[in-house]
Amino acid sequence: MTKVVEQEIFEESAPEYWEQACAELIKHDRILKKLIPKHGSVFLRTRGDAFTTLARSIVGQQISVAAAQSVWNRVLLASKNKVTPKNILALSIEELRGAGLSGRKVEYIRDLADHFDSGRLHANQWKGMEDEAIIKELCDIRGIGRWTAEMFLMFNMVRPNILPLDDAGLIKAISLNYFSGEPVSRHEAREVAANWAPWRTVATWYMWRSLDPVPVEY
């Protein structure tokens, strides 16, 4: 059995702003005042480089976590255990299909690789760019929508003030925690989250923890 070498590296410490964000959210929000202390030993962790994170998001679209990991392991093997833009572009369509990717996902991951390899993305400038500018650039890539771009900003770039209103888990958590389970509109969710700024990423992360104490990895 061939051993798969995972190339992602997990950050073992919380983002530098995490402690300050938690303190301010506890001070200003009655729900988070109760929720944050319940999950004080866990925090948002980031892993991988930009291309790896986005490639994994494409691989995992519309399939289970277990299936996504299986396909990703096969993509890793096909890429000689290093998923880079050049390695993906060096693989034929048939080889990528053989790794378990659908025809559409092959198109998406190759387009992503081409964006990185050709320099059409300003990845080296993202650190100094506004959130919305990065989201716009990422959404120009086939197969990447706003939700995926927002997950990238949260889990790869660890931006502190992202509010993913297209995330069903966030909307459900706001409904349960702030509206006694009643349906919540995007407008109502945005109003609740206005109290979280400038730490909406952190508040969102704790909303997810209220539904599932075990963090999801992106």
GROMACS .gro file of C-alpha atoms in nm:
model
  218
    1MET     CA    1   0.000   0.000   0.000
    2THR     CA    2   0.145   0.335  -0.102
    3LYS     CA    3   0.176   0.583   0.179
    4VAL     CA    4   0.018   0.923   0.122
    5VAL     CA    5   0.221   1.213   0.255
    6GLU     CA    6   0.000   1.502   0.360
    7GLN     CA    7   0.168   1.834   0.285
    8GLU     CA    8  -0.058   2.060   0.492
    9ILE     CA    9   0.087   2.198   0.813
   10PHE     CA   10  -0.145   2.295   1.097
   11GLU     CA   11  -0.089   2.608   1.299
   12GLU     CA   12  -0.085   2.505   1.666
   13SER     CA   13  -0.143   2.853   1.812
   14ALA     CA   14  -0.444   3.079   1.793
   15PRO     CA   15  -0.439   3.382   1.561
   16GLU     CA   16  -0.269   3.677   1.729
   17TYR     CA   17  -0.595   3.869   1.758
   18TRP     CA   18  -0.797   3.578   1.904
   19GLU     CA   19  -0.766   3.663   2.274
   20GLN     CA   20  -0.856   4.029   2.221
   21ALA     CA   21  -1.147   3.935   1.994
   22CYS     CA   22  -1.289   3.691   2.250
   23ALA     CA   23  -1.261   3.947   2.529
   24GLU     CA   24  -1.445   4.213   2.328
   25LEU     CA   25  -1.713   3.973   2.203
   26ILE     CA   26  -1.779   3.852   2.559
   27LYS     CA   27  -1.812   4.214   2.669
   28HIS     CA   28  -2.050   4.322   2.392
   29ASP     CA   29  -2.264   4.015   2.313
   30ARG     CA   30  -2.483   3.835   2.567
   31ILE     CA   31  -2.489   3.504   2.375
   32LEU     CA   32  -2.115   3.490   2.310
   33LYS     CA   33  -2.056   3.581   2.675
   34LYS     CA   34  -2.194   3.236   2.759
   35LEU     CA   35  -2.072   3.049   2.452
   36ILE     CA   36  -1.703   3.141   2.429
   37PRO     CA   37  -1.605   3.012   2.777
   38LYS     CA   38  -1.757   2.673   2.691
   39HIS     CA   39  -1.505   2.628   2.409
   40GLY     CA   40  -1.206   2.813   2.551
   41SER     CA   41  -0.951   2.540   2.472
   42VAL     CA   42  -1.014   2.535   2.096
   43PHE     CA   43  -0.960   2.798   1.829
   44LEU     CA   44  -0.946   2.855   1.455
   45ARG     CA   45  -0.650   2.676   1.297
   46THR     CA   46  -0.512   2.733   0.953
   47ARG     CA   47  -0.324   2.495   0.727
   48GLY     CA   48  -0.171   2.470   0.385
   49ASP     CA   49  -0.075   2.722   0.122
   50ALA     CA   50  -0.323   2.915  -0.091
   51PHE     CA   51  -0.329   2.676  -0.387
   52THR     CA   52  -0.362   2.364  -0.170
   53THR     CA   53  -0.649   2.513   0.030
   54LEU     CA   54  -0.843   2.616  -0.280
   55ALA     CA   55  -0.773   2.289  -0.461
   56ARG     CA   56  -0.907   2.095  -0.163
   57SER     CA   57  -1.221   2.309  -0.162
   58ILE     CA   58  -1.285   2.216  -0.527
   59VAL     CA   59  -1.221   1.847  -0.463
   60GLY     CA   60  -1.465   1.848  -0.171
   61GLN     CA   61  -1.758   2.016  -0.343
   62GLN     CA   62  -2.089   1.825  -0.313
   63ILE     CA   63  -1.937   1.505  -0.171
   64SER     CA   64  -1.892   1.375   0.183
   65VAL     CA   65  -1.588   1.454   0.392
   66ALA     CA   66  -1.474   1.091   0.370
   67ALA     CA   67  -1.516   1.080  -0.007
   68ALA     CA   68  -1.333   1.412  -0.045
   69GLN     CA   69  -1.038   1.282   0.159
   70SER     CA   70  -1.024   0.966  -0.052
   71VAL     CA   71  -1.016   1.163  -0.378
   72TRP     CA   72  -0.762   1.408  -0.236
   73ASN     CA   73  -0.531   1.121  -0.137
   74ARG     CA   74  -0.545   0.994  -0.497
   75VAL     CA   75  -0.478   1.341  -0.636
   76LEU     CA   76  -0.176   1.360  -0.403
   77LEU     CA   77  -0.045   1.028  -0.534
   78ALA     CA   78  -0.095   1.132  -0.895
   79SER     CA   79   0.090   1.457  -0.819
   80LYS     CA   80   0.383   1.272  -0.658
   81ASN     CA   81   0.270   1.385  -0.313
   82LYS     CA   82   0.300   1.754  -0.394
   83VAL     CA   83  -0.011   1.931  -0.522
   84THR     CA   84   0.125   2.240  -0.697
   85PRO     CA   85  -0.008   2.433  -0.998
   86LYS     CA   86   0.267   2.294  -1.222
   87ASN     CA   87   0.212   1.936  -1.106
   88ILE     CA   88  -0.163   1.959  -1.166
   89LEU     CA   89  -0.113   2.107  -1.513
   90ALA     CA   90   0.137   1.830  -1.593
   91LEU     CA   91  -0.131   1.567  -1.536
   92SER     CA   92  -0.357   1.467  -1.823
   93ILE     CA   93  -0.735   1.492  -1.802
   94GLU     CA   94  -0.746   1.113  -1.792
   95GLU     CA   95  -0.505   1.099  -1.497
   96LEU     CA   96  -0.711   1.351  -1.301
   97ARG     CA   97  -1.031   1.163  -1.384
   98GLY     CA   98  -0.856   0.845  -1.272
   99ALA     CA   99  -0.793   1.008  -0.933
  100GLY     CA  100  -1.168   1.034  -0.888
  101LEU     CA  101  -1.240   1.388  -1.006
  102SER     CA  102  -1.551   1.449  -1.213
  103GLY     CA  103  -1.513   1.608  -1.555
  104ARG     CA  104  -1.626   1.943  -1.418
  105LYS     CA  105  -1.389   1.929  -1.122
  106VAL     CA  106  -1.103   1.849  -1.359
  107GLU     CA  107  -1.187   2.170  -1.546
  108TYR     CA  108  -1.208   2.364  -1.220
  109ILE     CA  109  -0.880   2.242  -1.069
  110ARG     CA  110  -0.694   2.295  -1.397
  111ASP     CA  111  -0.836   2.648  -1.424
  112LEU     CA  112  -0.726   2.715  -1.066
  113ALA     CA  113  -0.377   2.583  -1.143
  114ASP     CA  114  -0.359   2.794  -1.458
  115HIS     CA  115  -0.461   3.109  -1.267
  116PHE     CA  116  -0.175   3.052  -1.021
  117ASP     CA  117   0.082   2.938  -1.277
  118SER     CA  118   0.018   3.221  -1.522
  119GLY     CA  119   0.030   3.492  -1.258
  120ARG     CA  120  -0.327   3.606  -1.325
  121LEU     CA  121  -0.388   3.597  -0.951
  122HIS     CA  122  -0.218   3.853  -0.731
  123ALA     CA  123  -0.155   3.602  -0.453
  124ASN     CA  124   0.167   3.774  -0.348
  125GLN     CA  125  -0.032   4.094  -0.295
  126TRP     CA  126  -0.329   3.944  -0.106
  127LYS     CA  127  -0.179   4.022   0.234
  128GLY     CA  128  -0.224   4.394   0.169
  129MET     CA  129  -0.557   4.373  -0.016
  130GLU     CA  130  -0.907   4.432   0.120
  131ASP     CA  131  -1.130   4.129   0.182
  132GLU     CA  132  -1.376   4.213  -0.096
  133ALA     CA  133  -1.098   4.262  -0.351
  134ILE     CA  134  -0.965   3.913  -0.278
  135ILE     CA  135  -1.314   3.763  -0.292
  136LYS     CA  136  -1.373   3.924  -0.632
  137GLU     CA  137  -1.045   3.787  -0.767
  138LEU     CA  138  -1.114   3.436  -0.637
  139CYS     CA  139  -1.468   3.434  -0.775
  140ASP     CA  140  -1.326   3.485  -1.124
  141ILE     CA  141  -1.190   3.129  -1.102
  142ARG     CA  142  -1.426   2.861  -1.229
  143GLY     CA  143  -1.576   2.655  -0.948
  144ILE     CA  144  -1.507   2.910  -0.675
  145GLY     CA  145  -1.799   3.113  -0.541
  146ARG     CA  146  -1.833   3.363  -0.263
  147TRP     CA  147  -1.872   3.103   0.015
  148THR     CA  148  -1.551   2.924  -0.087
  149ALA     CA  149  -1.367   3.257  -0.109
  150GLU     CA  150  -1.490   3.351   0.239
  151MET     CA  151  -1.381   3.014   0.382
  152PHE     CA  152  -1.040   3.078   0.225
  153LEU     CA  153  -1.016   3.420   0.390
  154MET     CA  154  -1.113   3.269   0.725
  155PHE     CA  155  -0.912   2.947   0.728
  156ASN     CA  156  -0.611   3.029   0.512
  157MET     CA  157  -0.559   3.402   0.554
  158VAL     CA  158  -0.719   3.413   0.900
  159ARG     CA  159  -0.891   3.744   0.827
  160PRO     CA  160  -1.071   3.856   1.145
  161ASN     CA  161  -1.394   4.010   1.015
  162ILE     CA  162  -1.551   3.768   0.764
  163LEU     CA  163  -1.926   3.704   0.777
  164PRO     CA  164  -2.027   3.413   0.548
  165LEU     CA  165  -2.401   3.475   0.515
  166ASP     CA  166  -2.429   3.194   0.257
  167ASP     CA  167  -2.321   2.944   0.523
  168ALA     CA  168  -2.619   2.735   0.635
  169GLY     CA  169  -2.453   2.648   0.965
  170LEU     CA  170  -2.406   3.012   1.059
  171ILE     CA  171  -2.768   3.098   0.977
  172LYS     CA  172  -2.891   2.797   1.176
  173ALA     CA  173  -2.675   2.891   1.475
  174ILE     CA  174  -2.799   3.251   1.472
  175SER     CA  175  -3.156   3.121   1.453
  176LEU     CA  176  -3.109   2.888   1.751
  177ASN     CA  177  -2.904   3.124   1.967
  178TYR     CA  178  -3.075   3.456   1.901
  179PHE     CA  179  -3.426   3.377   1.769
  180SER     CA  180  -3.528   3.064   1.965
  181GLY     CA  181  -3.507   2.856   1.647
  182GLU     CA  182  -3.730   3.079   1.435
  183PRO     CA  183  -3.631   3.121   1.066
  184VAL     CA  184  -3.378   3.400   1.013
  185SER     CA  185  -3.335   3.620   0.706
  186ARG     CA  186  -2.997   3.737   0.580
  187HIS     CA  187  -3.092   4.088   0.691
  188GLU     CA  188  -3.163   3.971   1.047
  189ALA     CA  189  -2.840   3.771   1.055
  190ARG     CA  190  -2.647   4.074   0.936
  191GLU     CA  191  -2.807   4.286   1.208
  192VAL     CA  192  -2.702   4.036   1.477
  193ALA     CA  193  -2.351   4.026   1.333
  194ALA     CA  194  -2.321   4.405   1.336
  195ASN     CA  195  -2.258   4.365   1.707
  196TRP     CA  196  -1.965   4.130   1.634
  197ALA     CA  197  -1.753   4.365   1.420
  198PRO     CA  198  -1.458   4.383   1.381
  199TRP     CA  199  -1.435   4.018   1.492
  200ARG     CA  200  -1.706   3.851   1.283
  201THR     CA  201  -1.476   3.561   1.189
  202VAL     CA  202  -1.430   3.475   1.555
  203ALA     CA  203  -1.800   3.508   1.636
  204THR     CA  204  -1.890   3.293   1.335
  205TRP     CA  205  -1.644   3.028   1.448
  206TYR     CA  206  -1.812   3.014   1.792
  207MET     CA  207  -2.155   3.002   1.629
  208TRP     CA  208  -2.038   2.688   1.449
  209ARG     CA  209  -1.910   2.546   1.778
  210SER     CA  210  -2.258   2.590   1.928
  211LEU     CA  211  -2.381   2.338   1.668
  212ASP     CA  212  -2.076   2.111   1.658
  213PRO     CA  213  -1.803   2.134   1.923
  214VAL     CA  214  -1.555   1.962   1.688
  215PRO     CA  215  -1.406   2.214   1.441
  216VAL     CA  216  -1.434   2.144   1.069
  217GLU     CA  217  -1.107   2.164   0.875
  218TYR     CA  218  -1.096   2.346   0.542
   0.00000   0.00000   0.00000
